[in-house]
mmCIF file of C-alpha atoms in Angstrom:
data_model
loop_
_atom_site.group_PDB
_atom_site.id
_atom_site.type_symbol
_atom_site.label_atom_id
_atom_site.label_comp_id
_atom_site.label_asym_id
_atom_site.label_seq_id
_atom_site.Cartn_x
_atom_site.Cartn_y
_atom_site.Cartn_z
ATOM 1 C CA MET A 1 31.589 -9.832 -25.384
ATOM 2 C CA ALA A 2 29.456 -6.734 -25.588
ATOM 3 C CA ASN A 3 28.710 -5.133 -28.939
ATOM 4 C CA VAL A 4 30.927 -2.393 -30.264
ATOM 5 C CA THR A 5 29.138 -1.921 -33.561
ATOM 6 C CA GLN A 6 25.650 -2.919 -34.569
ATOM 7 C CA ASN A 7 24.203 -2.600 -38.076
ATOM 8 C CA ASP A 8 21.114 -0.766 -36.855
ATOM 9 C CA GLN A 9 23.260 1.799 -35.011
ATOM 10 C CA ARG A 10 26.053 2.302 -37.533
ATOM 11 C CA SER A 11 26.292 5.413 -39.633
ATOM 12 C CA ASN A 12 29.232 5.287 -42.050
ATOM 13 C CA ALA A 13 30.607 8.240 -43.941
ATOM 14 C CA GLN A 14 33.516 8.453 -46.353
ATOM 15 C CA PHE A 15 35.489 11.581 -47.158
ATOM 16 C CA GLY A 16 38.008 10.634 -49.835
ATOM 17 C CA ASN A 17 40.049 7.902 -48.208
ATOM 18 C CA LEU A 18 38.635 8.688 -44.779
ATOM 19 C CA ILE A 19 36.528 6.014 -43.120
ATOM 20 C CA VAL A 20 34.436 6.913 -40.089
ATOM 21 C CA ASP A 21 32.258 4.677 -37.978
ATOM 22 C CA PHE A 22 30.406 7.151 -35.792
ATOM 23 C CA ASN A 23 28.840 4.629 -33.370
ATOM 24 C CA GLU A 24 28.385 7.548 -30.976
ATOM 25 C CA GLY A 25 32.001 8.532 -31.553
ATOM 26 C CA GLU A 26 33.547 5.387 -30.067
ATOM 27 C CA ILE A 27 35.402 4.018 -33.112
ATOM 28 C CA GLN A 28 37.030 5.851 -36.012
ATOM 29 C CA LEU A 29 39.454 4.528 -38.610
ATOM 30 C CA PHE A 30 41.181 6.472 -41.373
ATOM 31 C CA ASP A 31 44.440 6.701 -43.263
ATOM 32 C CA ASN A 32 45.037 10.402 -43.770
ATOM 33 C CA VAL A 33 46.431 12.017 -40.656
ATOM 34 C CA ASN A 34 45.665 15.508 -41.974
ATOM 35 C CA ASP A 35 41.983 14.679 -41.487
ATOM 36 C CA LEU A 36 42.460 14.445 -37.710
ATOM 37 C CA SER A 37 41.507 18.067 -37.149
ATOM 38 C CA LYS A 38 38.387 17.676 -39.335
ATOM 39 C CA LEU A 39 36.818 14.892 -37.298
ATOM 40 C CA PRO A 40 34.041 15.429 -34.762
ATOM 41 C CA PRO A 41 35.314 14.869 -31.203
ATOM 42 C CA LEU A 42 35.282 11.328 -29.925
ATOM 43 C CA LYS A 43 32.983 10.589 -26.997
ATOM 44 C CA PRO A 44 34.078 9.801 -24.379
ATOM 45 C CA ALA A 45 37.854 10.367 -24.172
ATOM 46 C CA SER A 46 39.706 9.167 -27.234
ATOM 47 C CA ASN A 47 42.772 6.988 -27.573
ATOM 48 C CA MET A 48 44.604 7.642 -30.833
ATOM 49 C CA ILE A 49 46.778 4.960 -32.416
ATOM 50 C CA VAL A 50 48.818 6.189 -35.385
ATOM 51 C CA MET A 51 51.082 3.955 -37.481
ATOM 52 C CA CYS A 52 53.292 5.964 -39.834
ATOM 53 C CA ASN A 53 54.071 3.894 -42.939
ATOM 54 C CA SER A 54 56.206 6.313 -44.967
ATOM 55 C CA ASP A 55 57.971 9.661 -44.697
ATOM 56 C CA SER A 56 57.064 11.750 -41.595
ATOM 57 C CA LEU A 57 54.384 13.903 -40.030
ATOM 58 C CA THR A 58 54.069 16.358 -37.179
ATOM 59 C CA VAL A 59 51.170 16.395 -34.738
ATOM 60 C CA ILE A 60 50.624 19.512 -32.637
ATOM 61 C CA ILE A 61 48.939 18.911 -29.274
ATOM 62 C CA ASN A 62 48.622 21.643 -26.669
ATOM 63 C CA GLU A 63 51.047 23.751 -28.712
ATOM 64 C CA GLU A 64 53.751 21.069 -28.520
ATOM 65 C CA ASP A 65 55.129 19.419 -31.680
ATOM 66 C CA PHE A 66 55.524 15.646 -31.932
ATOM 67 C CA THR A 67 57.340 14.282 -34.983
ATOM 68 C CA ILE A 68 56.380 10.792 -36.154
ATOM 69 C CA ASN A 69 58.720 9.145 -38.664
ATOM 70 C CA SER A 70 58.229 6.214 -40.992
ATOM 71 C CA GLY A 71 57.896 3.020 -38.974
ATOM 72 C CA ASP A 72 56.864 4.803 -35.784
ATOM 73 C CA LEU A 73 53.895 3.946 -33.601
ATOM 74 C CA PHE A 74 52.266 6.938 -31.895
ATOM 75 C CA LEU A 75 49.834 6.528 -28.972
ATOM 76 C CA TYR A 76 47.914 9.405 -27.447
ATOM 77 C CA ALA A 77 45.047 9.665 -24.981
ATOM 78 C CA SER A 78 43.228 12.880 -24.181
ATOM 79 C CA ASN A 79 39.882 14.625 -24.090
ATOM 80 C CA GLN A 80 41.520 17.446 -26.021
ATOM 81 C CA PRO A 81 41.594 17.412 -29.834
ATOM 82 C CA VAL A 82 44.689 17.531 -31.979
ATOM 83 C CA ASP A 83 45.426 21.190 -32.746
ATOM 84 C CA GLN A 84 47.058 20.661 -36.120
ATOM 85 C CA THR A 85 48.747 18.049 -38.291
ATOM 86 C CA ASP A 86 51.450 18.708 -40.859
ATOM 87 C CA ALA A 87 52.486 15.878 -43.155
ATOM 88 C CA THR A 88 54.778 15.689 -46.140
ATOM 89 C CA PRO A 89 53.048 14.884 -49.460
ATOM 90 C CA GLU A 90 54.451 11.355 -49.381
ATOM 91 C CA ALA A 91 53.400 10.636 -45.807
ATOM 92 C CA ALA A 92 51.123 7.632 -45.335
ATOM 93 C CA CYS A 93 49.640 6.357 -42.112
ATOM 94 C CA ASN A 94 46.924 4.242 -40.549
ATOM 95 C CA VAL A 95 44.941 5.700 -37.661
ATOM 96 C CA ILE A 96 42.527 4.075 -35.228
ATOM 97 C CA CYS A 97 40.724 6.141 -32.589
ATOM 98 C CA LEU A 98 38.970 4.230 -29.816
ATOM 99 C CA SER A 99 37.126 5.500 -26.774
ATOM 100 C CA ASP A 100 38.232 4.600 -23.254
ATOM 101 C CA HIS A 101 35.061 2.563 -22.972
ATOM 102 C CA VAL A 102 35.859 0.394 -26.013
ATOM 103 C CA ILE A 103 39.477 -0.216 -25.000
ATOM 104 C CA GLN A 104 38.697 -1.152 -21.408
ATOM 105 C CA ARG A 105 35.826 -3.387 -22.483
ATOM 106 C CA LEU A 106 37.924 -5.282 -25.014
ATOM 107 C CA LEU A 107 41.243 -5.490 -23.171
ATOM 108 C CA HIS A 108 39.877 -6.086 -19.670
ATOM 109 C CA ASP A 109 42.633 -8.399 -18.340
ATOM 110 C CA LYS A 110 45.394 -6.424 -20.113
ATOM 111 C CA ILE A 111 44.099 -2.944 -19.392
ATOM 112 C CA ASP A 112 46.844 -2.198 -16.866
ATOM 113 C CA VAL A 113 49.502 -2.603 -19.576
ATOM 114 C CA TRP A 114 47.649 -0.150 -21.797
ATOM 115 C CA HIS A 115 47.084 2.421 -19.066
ATOM 116 C CA ARG A 116 50.712 2.452 -17.944
ATOM 117 C CA ALA A 117 51.779 3.246 -21.522
ATOM 118 C CA ILE A 118 49.074 5.648 -22.576
ATOM 119 C CA PHE A 119 49.079 7.692 -19.362
ATOM 120 C CA SER A 120 52.819 8.195 -19.170
ATOM 121 C CA GLY A 121 52.429 11.968 -19.026
ATOM 122 C CA ARG A 122 53.003 12.565 -22.738
ATOM 123 C CA PRO A 123 52.284 10.789 -26.044
ATOM 124 C CA CYS A 124 54.156 7.526 -26.608
ATOM 125 C CA ILE A 125 56.277 7.244 -29.778
ATOM 126 C CA THR A 126 58.246 4.096 -30.560
ATOM 127 C CA HIS A 127 59.803 2.606 -33.695
ATOM 128 C CA LEU A 128 58.489 -0.783 -34.812
ATOM 129 C CA PRO A 129 60.170 -3.582 -36.790
ATOM 130 C CA GLU A 130 58.850 -4.018 -40.325
ATOM 131 C CA GLN A 131 57.064 -7.338 -39.655
ATOM 132 C CA ILE A 132 55.121 -5.903 -36.717
ATOM 133 C CA ARG A 133 54.211 -2.821 -38.779
ATOM 134 C CA GLU A 134 52.911 -5.058 -41.558
ATOM 135 C CA ASP A 135 50.824 -7.087 -39.101
ATOM 136 C CA LEU A 136 49.247 -3.904 -37.682
ATOM 137 C CA ARG A 137 48.536 -2.555 -41.186
ATOM 138 C CA LEU A 138 46.734 -5.784 -42.021
ATOM 139 C CA TYR A 139 44.620 -5.487 -38.870
ATOM 140 C CA HIS A 140 43.706 -1.906 -39.817
ATOM 141 C CA ALA A 141 42.682 -2.939 -43.348
ATOM 142 C CA LEU A 142 40.630 -5.902 -42.137
ATOM 143 C CA ILE A 143 38.839 -3.902 -39.415
ATOM 144 C CA ALA A 144 38.041 -1.154 -41.930
ATOM 145 C CA SER A 145 36.716 -3.727 -44.412
ATOM 146 C CA LYS A 146 34.431 -5.313 -41.816
ATOM 147 C CA ILE A 147 33.121 -1.911 -40.678
ATOM 148 C CA ARG A 148 32.222 -1.134 -44.300
ATOM 149 C CA SER A 149 30.457 -4.463 -44.739
ATOM 150 C CA GLN A 150 26.735 -4.460 -44.105
ATOM 151 C CA ASN A 151 26.771 -8.241 -43.639
ATOM 152 C CA SER A 152 29.450 -8.621 -40.960
ATOM 153 C CA HIS A 153 28.381 -10.378 -37.778
ATOM 154 C CA HIS A 154 28.261 -7.875 -34.928
ATOM 155 C CA GLU A 155 30.992 -9.754 -32.983
ATOM 156 C CA ILE A 156 33.575 -9.714 -35.793
ATOM 157 C CA VAL A 157 34.660 -6.067 -35.456
ATOM 158 C CA PRO A 158 35.161 -6.136 -31.663
ATOM 159 C CA THR A 159 37.012 -9.447 -31.919
ATOM 160 C CA LEU A 160 39.392 -8.020 -34.518
ATOM 161 C CA ILE A 161 39.937 -4.856 -32.481
ATOM 162 C CA ARG A 162 40.678 -6.938 -29.373
ATOM 163 C CA ALA A 163 43.259 -8.970 -31.312
ATOM 164 C CA PHE A 164 44.813 -5.728 -32.589
ATOM 165 C CA LEU A 165 44.958 -4.302 -29.048
ATOM 166 C CA LEU A 166 46.520 -7.501 -27.671
ATOM 167 C CA GLU A 167 49.264 -7.218 -30.295
ATOM 168 C CA LEU A 168 49.864 -3.640 -29.143
ATOM 169 C CA CYS A 169 49.954 -4.725 -25.498
ATOM 170 C CA GLN A 170 52.704 -7.223 -26.266
ATOM 171 C CA ILE A 171 54.721 -4.391 -27.802
ATOM 172 C CA LEU A 172 54.001 -2.146 -24.834
ATOM 173 C CA GLU A 173 54.963 -4.828 -22.308
ATOM 174 C CA ASP A 174 58.341 -5.181 -24.001
ATOM 175 C CA LEU A 175 58.771 -1.405 -23.895
ATOM 176 C CA GLN A 176 57.791 -1.238 -20.238
ATOM 177 C CA ASP A 177 60.379 -3.887 -19.387
ATOM 178 C CA ILE A 178 62.987 -1.575 -20.916
ATOM 179 C CA HIS A 179 61.583 1.555 -19.300
ATOM 180 C CA ASP A 180 61.528 -0.122 -15.886
ATOM 181 C CA GLU A 181 65.295 0.137 -15.983
ATOM 182 C CA VAL A 182 65.020 3.921 -16.310
ATOM 183 C CA LYS A 183 64.276 5.940 -13.195
ATOM 184 C CA LEU A 184 60.716 7.260 -13.267
ATOM 185 C CA SER A 185 59.499 10.200 -11.237
ATOM 186 C CA GLN A 186 58.084 9.263 -7.856
ATOM 187 C CA GLY A 187 54.710 10.654 -8.862
ATOM 188 C CA LYS A 188 54.540 8.467 -11.981
ATOM 189 C CA VAL A 189 55.561 5.422 -9.967
ATOM 190 C CA LEU A 190 52.718 6.081 -7.506
ATOM 191 C CA PHE A 191 50.204 6.606 -10.312
ATOM 192 C CA ASN A 192 51.245 3.317 -11.945
ATOM 193 C CA ARG A 193 50.924 1.551 -8.593
ATOM 194 C CA PHE A 194 47.446 3.008 -8.134
ATOM 195 C CA LEU A 195 46.308 1.592 -11.488
ATOM 196 C CA ARG A 196 47.803 -1.775 -10.586
ATOM 197 C CA LEU A 197 46.043 -1.751 -7.211
ATOM 198 C CA ILE A 198 42.653 -1.137 -8.816
ATOM 199 C CA SER A 199 43.076 -3.657 -11.634
ATOM 200 C CA GLY A 200 44.460 -6.280 -9.243
ATOM 201 C CA ASN A 201 41.514 -6.141 -6.833
ATOM 202 C CA GLU A 202 38.313 -8.044 -7.500
ATOM 203 C CA VAL A 203 36.421 -5.451 -5.478
ATOM 204 C CA LYS A 204 37.442 -2.163 -7.053
ATOM 205 C CA ARG A 205 34.711 0.135 -5.722
ATOM 206 C CA ARG A 206 36.450 1.295 -2.580
ATOM 207 C CA PRO A 207 36.964 4.761 -1.085
ATOM 208 C CA ILE A 208 39.872 6.794 -2.429
ATOM 209 C CA SER A 209 41.302 6.709 1.102
ATOM 210 C CA HIS A 210 41.588 2.891 0.838
ATOM 211 C CA TYR A 211 43.947 3.135 -2.128
ATOM 212 C CA ALA A 212 45.764 6.193 -0.792
ATOM 213 C CA SER A 213 46.566 4.417 2.471
ATOM 214 C CA GLN A 214 48.118 1.513 0.584
ATOM 215 C CA LEU A 215 50.314 3.993 -1.259
ATOM 216 C CA ALA A 216 51.142 5.856 1.985
ATOM 217 C CA ILE A 217 49.881 9.157 0.583
ATOM 218 C CA THR A 218 46.824 11.340 1.168
ATOM 219 C CA PRO A 219 43.648 11.012 -0.933
ATOM 220 C CA LYS A 220 44.120 14.612 -2.089
ATOM 221 C CA TYR A 221 47.633 13.883 -3.343
ATOM 222 C CA LEU A 222 46.456 10.723 -5.102
ATOM 223 C CA THR A 223 43.790 12.659 -6.967
ATOM 224 C CA MET A 224 46.353 15.325 -7.865
ATOM 225 C CA LEU A 225 48.633 12.654 -9.368
ATOM 226 C CA CYS A 226 45.742 11.143 -11.329
ATOM 227 C CA LEU A 227 44.833 14.530 -12.784
ATOM 228 C CA LYS A 228 48.454 15.223 -13.661
ATOM 229 C CA TYR A 229 49.034 11.984 -15.538
ATOM 230 C CA SER A 230 45.595 11.205 -16.942
ATOM 231 C CA ASP A 231 43.249 14.222 -16.646
ATOM 232 C CA LYS A 232 40.984 11.994 -14.544
ATOM 233 C CA THR A 233 40.408 12.014 -10.807
ATOM 234 C CA ALA A 234 41.027 8.971 -8.623
ATOM 235 C CA SER A 235 37.256 8.646 -8.281
ATOM 236 C CA ASP A 236 36.882 8.637 -12.087
ATOM 237 C CA TRP A 237 39.335 5.752 -12.325
ATOM 238 C CA ILE A 238 37.558 3.735 -9.633
ATOM 239 C CA ILE A 239 34.211 4.246 -11.370
ATOM 240 C CA GLN A 240 35.658 3.347 -14.785
ATOM 241 C CA TYR A 241 37.220 0.101 -13.577
ATOM 242 C CA THR A 242 34.127 -0.859 -11.570
ATOM 243 C CA THR A 243 31.746 -0.124 -14.428
ATOM 244 C CA GLU A 244 33.780 -2.135 -16.909
ATOM 245 C CA ASP A 245 33.860 -5.092 -14.505
ATOM 246 C CA ILE A 246 30.075 -4.882 -14.334
ATOM 247 C CA ARG A 247 29.847 -4.815 -18.138
ATOM 248 C CA PHE A 248 32.195 -7.771 -18.409
ATOM 249 C CA TYR A 249 30.404 -10.028 -15.937
ATOM 250 C CA LEU A 250 26.915 -9.149 -17.165
ATOM 251 C CA LYS A 251 27.843 -9.864 -20.778
ATOM 252 C CA ASN A 252 30.426 -12.616 -20.465
ATOM 253 C CA SER A 253 29.559 -14.778 -17.469
ATOM 254 C CA ASN A 254 26.818 -17.120 -16.349
ATOM 255 C CA LEU A 255 26.794 -15.631 -12.853
ATOM 256 C CA SER A 256 23.436 -14.419 -11.634
ATOM 257 C CA ILE A 257 22.972 -10.704 -11.095
ATOM 258 C CA LYS A 258 22.943 -11.353 -7.346
ATOM 259 C CA GLU A 259 26.248 -13.237 -7.593
ATOM 260 C CA ILE A 260 27.830 -10.445 -9.642
ATOM 261 C CA SER A 261 26.647 -7.877 -7.112
ATOM 262 C CA ALA A 262 28.258 -9.803 -4.259
ATOM 263 C CA LYS A 263 31.428 -10.561 -6.241
ATOM 264 C CA LEU A 264 32.014 -6.860 -6.929
ATOM 265 C CA GLY A 265 31.466 -5.859 -3.299
ATOM 266 C CA PHE A 266 28.014 -4.266 -3.327
ATOM 267 C CA ALA A 267 26.131 -4.441 -0.042
ATOM 268 C CA ASN A 268 22.847 -5.500 -1.626
ATOM 269 C CA MET A 269 20.989 -5.871 -4.918
ATOM 270 C CA SER A 270 19.249 -2.528 -4.534
ATOM 271 C CA HIS A 271 22.539 -0.659 -4.247
ATOM 272 C CA PHE A 272 23.958 -2.596 -7.205
ATOM 273 C CA GLY A 273 20.889 -1.838 -9.330
ATOM 274 C CA SER A 274 21.095 1.871 -8.552
ATOM 275 C CA TYR A 275 24.800 1.956 -9.410
ATOM 276 C CA VAL A 276 24.242 0.204 -12.749
ATOM 277 C CA ARG A 277 21.360 2.481 -13.703
ATOM 278 C CA LYS A 278 23.437 5.546 -12.820
ATOM 279 C CA HIS A 279 26.491 4.539 -14.835
ATOM 280 C CA LEU A 280 25.043 2.353 -17.596
ATOM 281 C CA GLY A 281 21.632 3.941 -17.990
ATOM 282 C CA VAL A 282 19.559 0.766 -17.562
ATOM 283 C CA SER A 283 18.944 -1.936 -14.967
ATOM 284 C CA PRO A 284 21.373 -4.887 -14.709
ATOM 285 C CA SER A 285 18.806 -7.195 -16.289
ATOM 286 C CA GLU A 286 18.142 -4.831 -19.182
ATOM 287 C CA PHE A 287 21.863 -4.380 -19.822
ATOM 288 C CA ARG A 288 22.515 -8.142 -19.756
ATOM 289 C CA HIS A 289 19.818 -8.947 -22.302
ATOM 290 C CA HIS A 290 20.193 -5.914 -24.585
ATOM 291 C CA ARG A 291 21.934 -6.699 -27.882
#
């Protein structure tokens, strides 16, 4: 598994009860939702996971109010920051913000479950049973403790975050089973099918027209749906899935670089090398051996 935090890269800062692991803006944990608007923007796009433990709070996003009550789980994905947060004095919450890159790298085989929930067209709010809330609070506390520690092995934090995300995916799968019984808009159905098509194919780097034809729509309409539900183009999604597959196989398999290139559908090693350098900044060999 690729590194998410490394001691020589980490720069921790504490503001009262706020804990921030900058790590180029990919991971942030804190427990005061009113500090949301004070944080530097996450890079790249952030995924915000808020667990409200007592009382209630209101989050304002794009001038729309979302009320989160005690026991609620709130999931939100966007490049845009939270405009404002209003919480009662007794409100308590745990917040984890993770970049797209971190979530896709750690979930990998479950990423489709996450994407269908987080890109539903609006933030996801659901009430959780007490035992599940307690489990998620414990994850938050343990992850925060390990981020603070200067002696933690570099694989501990990503492993804990992956376990936390898998717990969330189980919750989301149960929710999606319920929501499947409710009629979704045709556009949302097509967008969900597009994400499933990409994640279900070993070779993901295909023209937009390839996926559009399987959905019986035009490439232009597919991109329009992607922008509507995720603020990303169809091409962005194809690149994201392809790049994360490259990361996964370079870091987690014994396949040779040539075998990975062929497995992911690249015509030759030269083309594969150029693609990796463009999207990961280094050659395949350098990425595989960099810690």
